[in-house]
PDB file of C-alpha atoms in Angstrom:
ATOM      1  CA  UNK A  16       5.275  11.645  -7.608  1.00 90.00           C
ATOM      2  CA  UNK A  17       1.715  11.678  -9.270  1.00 92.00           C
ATOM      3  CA  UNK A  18       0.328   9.143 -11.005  1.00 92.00           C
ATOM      4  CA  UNK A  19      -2.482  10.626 -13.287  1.00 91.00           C
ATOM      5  CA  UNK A  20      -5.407   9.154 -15.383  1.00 91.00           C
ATOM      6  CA  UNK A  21      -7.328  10.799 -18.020  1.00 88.00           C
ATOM      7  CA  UNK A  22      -9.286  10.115 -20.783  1.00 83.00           C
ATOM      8  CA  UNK A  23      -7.653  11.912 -23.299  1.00 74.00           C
ATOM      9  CA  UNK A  24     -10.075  14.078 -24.420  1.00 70.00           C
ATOM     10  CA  UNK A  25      -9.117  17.141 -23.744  1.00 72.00           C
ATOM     11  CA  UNK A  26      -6.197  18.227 -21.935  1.00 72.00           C
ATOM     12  CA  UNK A  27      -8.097  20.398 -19.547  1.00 77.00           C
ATOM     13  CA  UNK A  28     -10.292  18.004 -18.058  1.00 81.00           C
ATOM     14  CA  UNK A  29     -10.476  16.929 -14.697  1.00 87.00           C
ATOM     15  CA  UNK A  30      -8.586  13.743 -14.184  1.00 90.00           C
ATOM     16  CA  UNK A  31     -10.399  10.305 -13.609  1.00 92.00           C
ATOM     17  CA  UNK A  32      -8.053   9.137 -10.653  1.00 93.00           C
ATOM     18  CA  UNK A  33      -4.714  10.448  -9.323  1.00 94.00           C
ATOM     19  CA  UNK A  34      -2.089   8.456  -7.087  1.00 94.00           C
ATOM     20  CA  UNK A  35       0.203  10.235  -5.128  1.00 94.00           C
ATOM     21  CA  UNK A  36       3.369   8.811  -3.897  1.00 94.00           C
ATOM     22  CA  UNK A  37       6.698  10.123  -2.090  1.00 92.00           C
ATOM     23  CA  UNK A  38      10.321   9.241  -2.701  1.00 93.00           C
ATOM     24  CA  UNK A  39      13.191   9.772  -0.618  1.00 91.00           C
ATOM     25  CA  UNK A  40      16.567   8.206  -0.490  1.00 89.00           C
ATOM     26  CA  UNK A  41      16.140   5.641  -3.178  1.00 91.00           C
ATOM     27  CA  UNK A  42      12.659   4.936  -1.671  1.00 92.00           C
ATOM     28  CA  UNK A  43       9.308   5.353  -3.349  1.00 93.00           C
ATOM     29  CA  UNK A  44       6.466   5.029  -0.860  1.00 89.00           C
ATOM     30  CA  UNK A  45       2.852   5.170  -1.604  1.00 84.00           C
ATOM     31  CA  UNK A  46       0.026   6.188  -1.999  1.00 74.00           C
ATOM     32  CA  UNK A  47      -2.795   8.323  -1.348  1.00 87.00           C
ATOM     33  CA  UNK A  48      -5.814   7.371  -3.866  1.00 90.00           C
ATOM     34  CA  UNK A  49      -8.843   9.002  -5.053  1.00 93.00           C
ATOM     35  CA  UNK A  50     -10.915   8.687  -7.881  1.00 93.00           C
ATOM     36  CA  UNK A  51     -13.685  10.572  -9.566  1.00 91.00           C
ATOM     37  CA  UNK A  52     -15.583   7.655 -10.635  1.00 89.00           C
ATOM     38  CA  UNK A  53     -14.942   3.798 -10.402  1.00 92.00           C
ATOM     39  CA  UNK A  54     -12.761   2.376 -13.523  1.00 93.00           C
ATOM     40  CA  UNK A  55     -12.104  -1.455 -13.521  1.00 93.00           C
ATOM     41  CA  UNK A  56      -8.328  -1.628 -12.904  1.00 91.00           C
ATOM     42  CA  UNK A  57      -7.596   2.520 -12.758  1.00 93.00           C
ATOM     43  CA  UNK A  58      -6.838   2.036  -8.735  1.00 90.00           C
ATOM     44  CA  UNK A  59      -3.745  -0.694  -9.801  1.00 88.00           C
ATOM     45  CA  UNK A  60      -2.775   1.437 -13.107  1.00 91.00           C
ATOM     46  CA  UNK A  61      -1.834   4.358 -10.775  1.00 92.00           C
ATOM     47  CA  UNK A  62      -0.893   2.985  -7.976  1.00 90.00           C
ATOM     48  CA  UNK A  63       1.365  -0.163  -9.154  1.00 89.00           C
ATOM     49  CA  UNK A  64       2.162  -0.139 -12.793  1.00 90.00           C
ATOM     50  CA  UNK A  65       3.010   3.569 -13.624  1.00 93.00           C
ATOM     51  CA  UNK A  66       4.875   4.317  -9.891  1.00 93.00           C
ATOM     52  CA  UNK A  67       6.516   0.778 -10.779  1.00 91.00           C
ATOM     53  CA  UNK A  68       7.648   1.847 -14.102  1.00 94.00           C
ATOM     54  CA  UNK A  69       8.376   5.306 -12.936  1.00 94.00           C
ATOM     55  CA  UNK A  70      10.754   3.970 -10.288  1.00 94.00           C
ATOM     56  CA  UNK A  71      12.599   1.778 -12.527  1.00 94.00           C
ATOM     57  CA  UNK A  72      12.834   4.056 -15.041  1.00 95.00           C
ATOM     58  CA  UNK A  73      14.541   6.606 -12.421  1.00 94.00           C
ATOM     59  CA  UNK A  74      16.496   4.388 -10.485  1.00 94.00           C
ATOM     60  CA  UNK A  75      14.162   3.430  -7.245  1.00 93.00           C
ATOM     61  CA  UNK A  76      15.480   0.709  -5.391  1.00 89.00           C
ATOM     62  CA  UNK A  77      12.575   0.196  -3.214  1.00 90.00           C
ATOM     63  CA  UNK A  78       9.146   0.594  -3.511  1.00 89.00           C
ATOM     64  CA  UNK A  79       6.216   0.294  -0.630  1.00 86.00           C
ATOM     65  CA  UNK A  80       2.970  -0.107  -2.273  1.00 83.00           C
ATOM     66  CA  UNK A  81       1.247   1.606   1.737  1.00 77.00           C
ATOM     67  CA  UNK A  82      -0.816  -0.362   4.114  1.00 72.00           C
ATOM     68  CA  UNK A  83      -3.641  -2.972   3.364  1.00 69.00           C
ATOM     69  CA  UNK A  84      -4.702  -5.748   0.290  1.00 66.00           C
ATOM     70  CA  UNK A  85      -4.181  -9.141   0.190  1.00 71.00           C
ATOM     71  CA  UNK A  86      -4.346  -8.233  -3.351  1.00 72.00           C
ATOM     72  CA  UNK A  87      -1.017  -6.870  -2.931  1.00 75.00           C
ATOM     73  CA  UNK A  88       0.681 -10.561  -2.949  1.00 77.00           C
ATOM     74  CA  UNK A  89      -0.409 -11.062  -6.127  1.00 74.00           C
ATOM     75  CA  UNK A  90       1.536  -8.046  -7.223  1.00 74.00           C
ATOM     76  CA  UNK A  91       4.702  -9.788  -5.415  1.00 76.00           C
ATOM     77  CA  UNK A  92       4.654  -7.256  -2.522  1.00 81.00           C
ATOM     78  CA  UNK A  93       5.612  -8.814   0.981  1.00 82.00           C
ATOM     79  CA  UNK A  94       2.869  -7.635   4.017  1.00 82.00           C
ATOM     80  CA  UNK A  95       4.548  -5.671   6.582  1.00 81.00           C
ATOM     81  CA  UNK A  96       3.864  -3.981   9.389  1.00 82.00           C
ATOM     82  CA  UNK A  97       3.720  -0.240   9.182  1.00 77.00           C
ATOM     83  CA  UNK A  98       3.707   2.302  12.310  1.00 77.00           C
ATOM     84  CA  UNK A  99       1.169   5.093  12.585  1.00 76.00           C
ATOM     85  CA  UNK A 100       0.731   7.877  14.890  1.00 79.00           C
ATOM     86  CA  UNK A 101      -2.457   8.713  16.297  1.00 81.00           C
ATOM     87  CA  UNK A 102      -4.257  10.839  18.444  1.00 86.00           C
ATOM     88  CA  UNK A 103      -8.101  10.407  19.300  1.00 89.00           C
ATOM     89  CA  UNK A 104      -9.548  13.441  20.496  1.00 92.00           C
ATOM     90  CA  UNK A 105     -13.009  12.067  21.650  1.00 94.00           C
ATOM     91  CA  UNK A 106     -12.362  10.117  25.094  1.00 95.00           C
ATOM     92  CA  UNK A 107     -14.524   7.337  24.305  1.00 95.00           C
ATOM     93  CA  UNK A 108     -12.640   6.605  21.038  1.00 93.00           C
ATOM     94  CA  UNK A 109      -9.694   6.829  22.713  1.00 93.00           C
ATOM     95  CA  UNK A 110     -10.963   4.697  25.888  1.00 95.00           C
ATOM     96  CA  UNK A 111     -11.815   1.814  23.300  1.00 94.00           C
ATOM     97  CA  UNK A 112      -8.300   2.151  21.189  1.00 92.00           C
ATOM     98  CA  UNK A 113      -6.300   1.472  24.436  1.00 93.00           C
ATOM     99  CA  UNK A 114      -8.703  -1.212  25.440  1.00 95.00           C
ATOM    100  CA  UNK A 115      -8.229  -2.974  22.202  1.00 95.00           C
ATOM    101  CA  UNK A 116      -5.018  -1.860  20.516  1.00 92.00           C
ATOM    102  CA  UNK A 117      -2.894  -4.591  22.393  1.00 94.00           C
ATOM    103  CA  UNK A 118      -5.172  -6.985  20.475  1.00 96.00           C
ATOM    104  CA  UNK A 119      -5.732  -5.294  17.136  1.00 92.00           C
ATOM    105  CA  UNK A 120      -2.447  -5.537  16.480  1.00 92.00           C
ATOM    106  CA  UNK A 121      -1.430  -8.834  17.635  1.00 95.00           C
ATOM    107  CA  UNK A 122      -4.490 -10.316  15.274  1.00 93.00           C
ATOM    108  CA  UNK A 123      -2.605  -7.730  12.282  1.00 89.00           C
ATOM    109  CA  UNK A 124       1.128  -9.520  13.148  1.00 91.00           C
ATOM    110  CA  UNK A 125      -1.254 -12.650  12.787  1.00 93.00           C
ATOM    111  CA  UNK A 126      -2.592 -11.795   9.527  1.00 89.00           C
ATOM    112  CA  UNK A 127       1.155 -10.372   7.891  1.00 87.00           C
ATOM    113  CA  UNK A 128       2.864 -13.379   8.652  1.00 89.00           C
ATOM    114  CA  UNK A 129      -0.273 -15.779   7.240  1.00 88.00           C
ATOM    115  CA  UNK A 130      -0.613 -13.923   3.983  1.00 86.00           C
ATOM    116  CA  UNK A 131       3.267 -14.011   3.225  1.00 85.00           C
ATOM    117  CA  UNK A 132       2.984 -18.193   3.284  1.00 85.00           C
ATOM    118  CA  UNK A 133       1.191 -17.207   0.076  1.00 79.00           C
ATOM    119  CA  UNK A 134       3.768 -15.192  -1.426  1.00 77.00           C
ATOM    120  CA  UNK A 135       4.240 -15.624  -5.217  1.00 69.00           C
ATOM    121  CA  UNK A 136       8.751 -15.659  -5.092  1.00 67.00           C
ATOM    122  CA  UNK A 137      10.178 -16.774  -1.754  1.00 61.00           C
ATOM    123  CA  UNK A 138      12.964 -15.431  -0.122  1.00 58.00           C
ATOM    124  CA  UNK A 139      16.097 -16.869  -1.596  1.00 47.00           C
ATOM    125  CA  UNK A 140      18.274 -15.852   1.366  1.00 48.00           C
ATOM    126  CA  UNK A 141      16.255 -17.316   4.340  1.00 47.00           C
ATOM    127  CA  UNK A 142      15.627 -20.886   1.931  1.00 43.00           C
ATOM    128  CA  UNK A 143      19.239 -21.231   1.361  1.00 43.00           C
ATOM    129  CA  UNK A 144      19.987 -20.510   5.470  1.00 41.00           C
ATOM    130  CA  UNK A 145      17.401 -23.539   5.805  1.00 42.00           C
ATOM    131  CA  UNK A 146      18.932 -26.064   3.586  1.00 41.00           C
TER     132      UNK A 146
END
C-alpha cells in the first residue's frame, strides 16, 4: 500500500512524500518514508492517518506503525520489540556490533517497557487479571 501526498496542482507532478506499507494476512505493516521536502505533519498524514483509514476501510485487523518514536504513544501504538537481520561486511563494524549488541538491546527492552507506562488506553485484559 502507498500512501501519497501531493499538492494538487497538477496531476503529473512529483509527489511531496510517499509512505509505503505491506499487508498480509489481515496485517498492515509499515513503513518506508521519504519526502521531497519537509511539510509540518506530511510524515504522520502518510504514515498514520491515511494507512489507518485505509485499513479500516478494507478490513485490517492489525496495524504496526515499524520501529522507533516515542511519538508513536501518542498515536495509541504499544512499543515492541522488532527482529532484524543483519550482516556487517566491514570487520570492525562487525567486531563492535558483537561487542555491544548484548547491551544495545537490553537498554532497547529497557526503553519498550518504560515508554508503555505512558500509554494513552491500558490493557483491559492484564488490569482485570490484576484486580
Amino acid at each position: 500500500m502507498f500512501a501519497v501526498a501531493s499538492d494538487g496542482a497538477r496531476h503529473h507532478d512529483p509527489p511531496l512524500g510517499m509512505s509505503l506499507l505491506v499487508t498480509k494476512g489481515g496485517h498492515l505493516y509499515g513503513r518506508y518514508w521519504g519526502c521531497a521536502r519537509e511539510i509540518e505533519f506530511l510524515h504522520f498524514e502518510t504514515c498514520y492517518y491515511r494507512p489507518l483509514e485505509w485499513a479500516i476501510a478494507s478490513g485490517i485487523r492489525q496495524f504496526d506503525p515499524g520501529m522507533g518514536g516515542a511519538h508513536k504513544l501518542r498515536r495509541g501504538f504499544k512499543a515492541v520489540i522488532n527482529h532484524s537481520l543483519h550482516r556487517f561486511m566491514d570487520s570492525a563494524l562487525r567486531q563492535v556490533m558483537e561487542r555491544h549488541i548484548a547491551t544495545i538491546n537490553r537498554l532497547e527492552r529497557e526503553e519498550i517497557e518504560a515508554l508503555n507506562r505512558y500509554l494513552p488506553l491500558r490493557n483491559l485484559t492484564s488490569s482485570a487479571a490484576e484486580k
